[in-house]
C-alpha positions as a Markdown table, in Angstrom:
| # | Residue | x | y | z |
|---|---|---|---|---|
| 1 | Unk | -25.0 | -73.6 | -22.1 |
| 2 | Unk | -23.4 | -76.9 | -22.2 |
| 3 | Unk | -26.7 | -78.6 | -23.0 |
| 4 | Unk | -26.7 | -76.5 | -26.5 |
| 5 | Unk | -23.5 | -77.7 | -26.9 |
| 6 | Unk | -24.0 | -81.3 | -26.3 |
| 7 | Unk | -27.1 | -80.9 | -28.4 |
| 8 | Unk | -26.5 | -79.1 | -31.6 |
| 9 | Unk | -22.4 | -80.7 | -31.1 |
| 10 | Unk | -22.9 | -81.7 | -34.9 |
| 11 | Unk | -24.3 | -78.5 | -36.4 |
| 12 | Unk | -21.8 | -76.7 | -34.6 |
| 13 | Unk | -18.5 | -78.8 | -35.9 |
| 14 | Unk | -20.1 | -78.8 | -39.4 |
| 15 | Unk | -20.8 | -74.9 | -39.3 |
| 16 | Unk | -16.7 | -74.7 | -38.5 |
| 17 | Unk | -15.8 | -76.7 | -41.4 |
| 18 | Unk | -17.7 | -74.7 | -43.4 |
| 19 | Unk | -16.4 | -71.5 | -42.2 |
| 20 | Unk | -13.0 | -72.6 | -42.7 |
| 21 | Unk | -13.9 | -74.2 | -46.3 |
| 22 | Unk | -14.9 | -71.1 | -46.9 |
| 23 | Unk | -12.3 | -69.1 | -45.2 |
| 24 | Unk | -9.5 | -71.1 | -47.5 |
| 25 | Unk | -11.5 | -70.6 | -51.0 |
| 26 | Unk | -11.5 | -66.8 | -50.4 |
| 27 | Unk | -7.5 | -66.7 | -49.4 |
| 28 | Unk | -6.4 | -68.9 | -52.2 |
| 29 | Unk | -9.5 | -67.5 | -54.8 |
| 30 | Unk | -8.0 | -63.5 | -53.2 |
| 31 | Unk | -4.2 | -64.8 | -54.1 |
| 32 | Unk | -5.0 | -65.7 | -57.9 |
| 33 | Unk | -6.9 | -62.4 | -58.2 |
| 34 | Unk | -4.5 | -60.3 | -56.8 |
| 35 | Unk | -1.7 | -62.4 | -58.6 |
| 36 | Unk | -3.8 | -61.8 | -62.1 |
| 37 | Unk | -4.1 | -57.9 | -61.3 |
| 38 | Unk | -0.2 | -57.7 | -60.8 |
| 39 | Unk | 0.0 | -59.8 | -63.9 |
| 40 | Unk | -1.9 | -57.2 | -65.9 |
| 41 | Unk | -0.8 | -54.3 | -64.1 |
| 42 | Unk | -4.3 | -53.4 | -63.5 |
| 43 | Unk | -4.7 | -50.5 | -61.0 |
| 44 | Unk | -5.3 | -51.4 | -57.5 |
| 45 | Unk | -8.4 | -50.0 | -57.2 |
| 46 | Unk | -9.7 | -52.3 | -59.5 |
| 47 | Unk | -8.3 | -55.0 | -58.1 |
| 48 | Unk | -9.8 | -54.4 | -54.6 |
| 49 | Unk | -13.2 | -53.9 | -56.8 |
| 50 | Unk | -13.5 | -57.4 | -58.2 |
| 51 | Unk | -12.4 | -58.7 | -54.8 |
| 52 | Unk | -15.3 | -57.4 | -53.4 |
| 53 | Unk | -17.4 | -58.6 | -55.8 |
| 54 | Unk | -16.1 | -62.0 | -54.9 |
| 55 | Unk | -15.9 | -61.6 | -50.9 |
| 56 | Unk | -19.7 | -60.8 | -51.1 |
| 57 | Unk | -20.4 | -63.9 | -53.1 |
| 58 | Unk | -18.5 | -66.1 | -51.2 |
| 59 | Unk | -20.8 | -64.7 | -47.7 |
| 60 | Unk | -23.6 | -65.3 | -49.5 |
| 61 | Unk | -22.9 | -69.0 | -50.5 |
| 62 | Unk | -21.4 | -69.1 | -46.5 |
| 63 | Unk | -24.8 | -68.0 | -45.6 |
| 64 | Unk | -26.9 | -70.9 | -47.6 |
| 65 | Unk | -24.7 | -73.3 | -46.6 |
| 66 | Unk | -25.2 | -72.7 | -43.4 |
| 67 | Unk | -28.7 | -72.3 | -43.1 |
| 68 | Unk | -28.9 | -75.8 | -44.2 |
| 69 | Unk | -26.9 | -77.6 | -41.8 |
| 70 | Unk | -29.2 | -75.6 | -39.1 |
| 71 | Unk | -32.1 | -77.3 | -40.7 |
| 72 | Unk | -33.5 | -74.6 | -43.0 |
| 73 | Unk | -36.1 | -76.4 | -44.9 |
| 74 | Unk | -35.5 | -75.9 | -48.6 |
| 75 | Unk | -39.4 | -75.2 | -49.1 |
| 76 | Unk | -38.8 | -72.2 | -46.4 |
| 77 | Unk | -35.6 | -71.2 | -49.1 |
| 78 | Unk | -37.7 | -71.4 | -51.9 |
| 79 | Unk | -40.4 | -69.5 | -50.6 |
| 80 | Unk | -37.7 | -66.7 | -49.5 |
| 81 | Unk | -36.2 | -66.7 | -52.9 |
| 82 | Unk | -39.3 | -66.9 | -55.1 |
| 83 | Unk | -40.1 | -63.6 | -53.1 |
| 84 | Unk | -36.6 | -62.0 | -53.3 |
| 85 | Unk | -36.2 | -62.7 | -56.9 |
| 86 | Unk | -39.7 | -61.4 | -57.8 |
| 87 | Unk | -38.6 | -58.0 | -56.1 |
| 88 | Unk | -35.3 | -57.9 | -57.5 |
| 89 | Unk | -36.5 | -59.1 | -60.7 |
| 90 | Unk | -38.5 | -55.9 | -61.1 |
| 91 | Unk | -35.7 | -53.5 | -59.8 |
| 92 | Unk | -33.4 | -55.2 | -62.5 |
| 93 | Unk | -36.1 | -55.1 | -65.2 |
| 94 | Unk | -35.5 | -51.7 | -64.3 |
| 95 | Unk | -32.3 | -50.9 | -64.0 |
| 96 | Unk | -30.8 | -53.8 | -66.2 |
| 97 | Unk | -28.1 | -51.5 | -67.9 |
| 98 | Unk | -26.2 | -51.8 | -63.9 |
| 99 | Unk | -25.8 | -55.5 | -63.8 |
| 100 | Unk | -24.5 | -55.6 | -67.3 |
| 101 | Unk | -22.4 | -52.7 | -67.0 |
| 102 | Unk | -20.9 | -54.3 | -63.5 |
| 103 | Unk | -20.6 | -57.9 | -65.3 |
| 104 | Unk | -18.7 | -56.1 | -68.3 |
| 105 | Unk | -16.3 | -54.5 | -65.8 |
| 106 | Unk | -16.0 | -58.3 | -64.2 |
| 107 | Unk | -15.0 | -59.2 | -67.7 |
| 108 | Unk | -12.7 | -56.0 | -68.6 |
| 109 | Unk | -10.8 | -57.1 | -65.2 |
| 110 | Unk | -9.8 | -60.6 | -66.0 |
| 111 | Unk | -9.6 | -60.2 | -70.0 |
| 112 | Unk | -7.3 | -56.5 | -69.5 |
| 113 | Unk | -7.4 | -55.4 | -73.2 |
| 114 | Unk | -6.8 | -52.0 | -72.3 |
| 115 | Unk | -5.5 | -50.1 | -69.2 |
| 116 | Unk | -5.5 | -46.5 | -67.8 |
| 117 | Unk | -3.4 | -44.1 | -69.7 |
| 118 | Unk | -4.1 | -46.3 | -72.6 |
| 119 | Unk | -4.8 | -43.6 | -75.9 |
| 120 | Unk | -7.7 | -45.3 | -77.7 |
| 121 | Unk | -10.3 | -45.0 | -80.2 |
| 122 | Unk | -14.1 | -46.2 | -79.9 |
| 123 | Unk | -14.9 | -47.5 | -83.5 |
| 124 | Unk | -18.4 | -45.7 | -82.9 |
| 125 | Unk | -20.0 | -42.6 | -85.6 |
| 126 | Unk | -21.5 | -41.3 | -82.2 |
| 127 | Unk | -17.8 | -40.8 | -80.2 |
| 128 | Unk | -14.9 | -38.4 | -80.6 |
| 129 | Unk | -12.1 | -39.7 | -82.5 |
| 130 | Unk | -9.5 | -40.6 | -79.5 |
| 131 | Unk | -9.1 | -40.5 | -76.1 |
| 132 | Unk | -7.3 | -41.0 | -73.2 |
| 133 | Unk | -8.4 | -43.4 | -70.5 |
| 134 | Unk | -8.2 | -41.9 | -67.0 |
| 135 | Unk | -10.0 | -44.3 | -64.7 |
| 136 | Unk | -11.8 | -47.9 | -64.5 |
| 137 | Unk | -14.9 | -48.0 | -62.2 |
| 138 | Unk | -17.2 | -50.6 | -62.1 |
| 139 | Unk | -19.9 | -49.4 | -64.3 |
| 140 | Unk | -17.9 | -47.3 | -66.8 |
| 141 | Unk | -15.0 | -46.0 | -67.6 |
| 142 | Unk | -13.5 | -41.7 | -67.5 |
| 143 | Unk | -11.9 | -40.8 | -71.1 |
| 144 | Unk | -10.6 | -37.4 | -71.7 |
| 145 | Unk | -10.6 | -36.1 | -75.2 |
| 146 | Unk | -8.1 | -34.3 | -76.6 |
| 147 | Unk | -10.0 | -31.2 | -76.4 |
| 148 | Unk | -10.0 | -31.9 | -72.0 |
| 149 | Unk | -13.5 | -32.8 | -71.9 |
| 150 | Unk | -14.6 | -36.0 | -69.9 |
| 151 | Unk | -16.5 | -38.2 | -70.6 |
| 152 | Unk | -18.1 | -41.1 | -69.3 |
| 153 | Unk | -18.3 | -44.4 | -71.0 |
| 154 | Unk | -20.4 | -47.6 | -70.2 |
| 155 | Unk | -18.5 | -50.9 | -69.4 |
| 156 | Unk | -20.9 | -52.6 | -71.8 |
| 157 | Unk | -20.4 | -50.6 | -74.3 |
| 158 | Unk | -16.6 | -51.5 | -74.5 |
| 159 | Unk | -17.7 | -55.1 | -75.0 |
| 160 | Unk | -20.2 | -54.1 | -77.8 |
| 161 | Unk | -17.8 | -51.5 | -80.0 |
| 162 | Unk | -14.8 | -52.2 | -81.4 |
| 163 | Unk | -12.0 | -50.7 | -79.3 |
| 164 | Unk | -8.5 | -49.6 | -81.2 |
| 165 | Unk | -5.4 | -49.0 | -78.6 |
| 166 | Unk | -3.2 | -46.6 | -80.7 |
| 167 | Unk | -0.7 | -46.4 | -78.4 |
| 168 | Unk | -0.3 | -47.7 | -74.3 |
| 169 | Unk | 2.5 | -45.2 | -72.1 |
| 170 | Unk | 5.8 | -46.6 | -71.3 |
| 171 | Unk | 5.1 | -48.5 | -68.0 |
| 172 | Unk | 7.8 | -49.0 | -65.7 |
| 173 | Unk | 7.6 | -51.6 | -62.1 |
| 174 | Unk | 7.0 | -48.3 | -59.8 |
| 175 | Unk | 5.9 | -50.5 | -57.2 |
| 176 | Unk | 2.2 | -48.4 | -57.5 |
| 177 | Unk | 0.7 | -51.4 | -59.1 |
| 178 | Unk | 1.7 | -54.3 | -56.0 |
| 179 | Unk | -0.8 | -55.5 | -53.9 |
């Protein structure tokens, strides 16, 4: 055991700075997030969302960076990723409506045009006149007409249409939107 040590000593204390590079980005980079959802009142749920989103990325870059200081040869990295991407590239091709609906709901976070409870209207010949928004996921968002139905609306789709708030409820610091 100590001769691993003594021998990989340098990969080791370099894999530990990394760590707690990494470890420091994703506190402070989780503090401005949650600081901008407060800011916006956006709904926690949303909030705990994007985090995601952004706890995964950060493993992944964690992950590369340490391969690399364990002597992962970028031709091995390519190879892997010229293989990944060629199977996700398909799956994507496939399904590219999810990333851009997940990317628009990225973009709906930080930007917070509109919130839940928010009456609005969808400047679209295809949509009901008004409704009510009743939750934010990440791919698309629950309206309800005024007639009760639900209905289901892309995240996308709120970046491509013109969106009219007529009029946002009363909000009052119930403590519900705190991280």
């Amino acid at each position: 055991m100590t001769e691993y040590l003594v021998i990989y000593k340098d990969e080791i204390i370099r894999t530990l700075v990394v760590i707690l590079i990494l470890f420091l980005v994703r506190f402070l980079l989780f503090k401005a997030i949650k600081k901008v959802g407060k800011i916006g009142d956006i709904d926690r749920n949303r909030t705990l969302l994007i985090l995601k989103y952004f706890n995964t990325f950060i493993f992944i870059v964690g992950a590369i960076v340490i391969s690399f200081i364990w002597g992962l040869d970028f031709k091995d990295l390519g190879l892997f990723f010229s293989s990944a991407f060629a199977v996700i590239g398909v799956a994507f091709f496939a399904s590219w409506s999810i990333l851009s609906n997940v990317t628009a709901g990225i973009i709906l976070f930080f930007s917070f045009p509109f919130k839940i409870g928010d009456r609005i209207r969808i400047q679209d010949k295809d949509f009901p006149s008004e409704a009510i928004i009743e939750d934010i996921k990440a791919f698309h968002l629950h309206l309800r007409t005024d007639d009760g139905e639900l209905i289901t609306y892309p995240n996308s789709l709120m970046l491509q249409k013109g969106i009219v708030v007529i009029n946002k409820p009363d909000r009052e610091d119930d403590g519900a939107s705190t991280l």
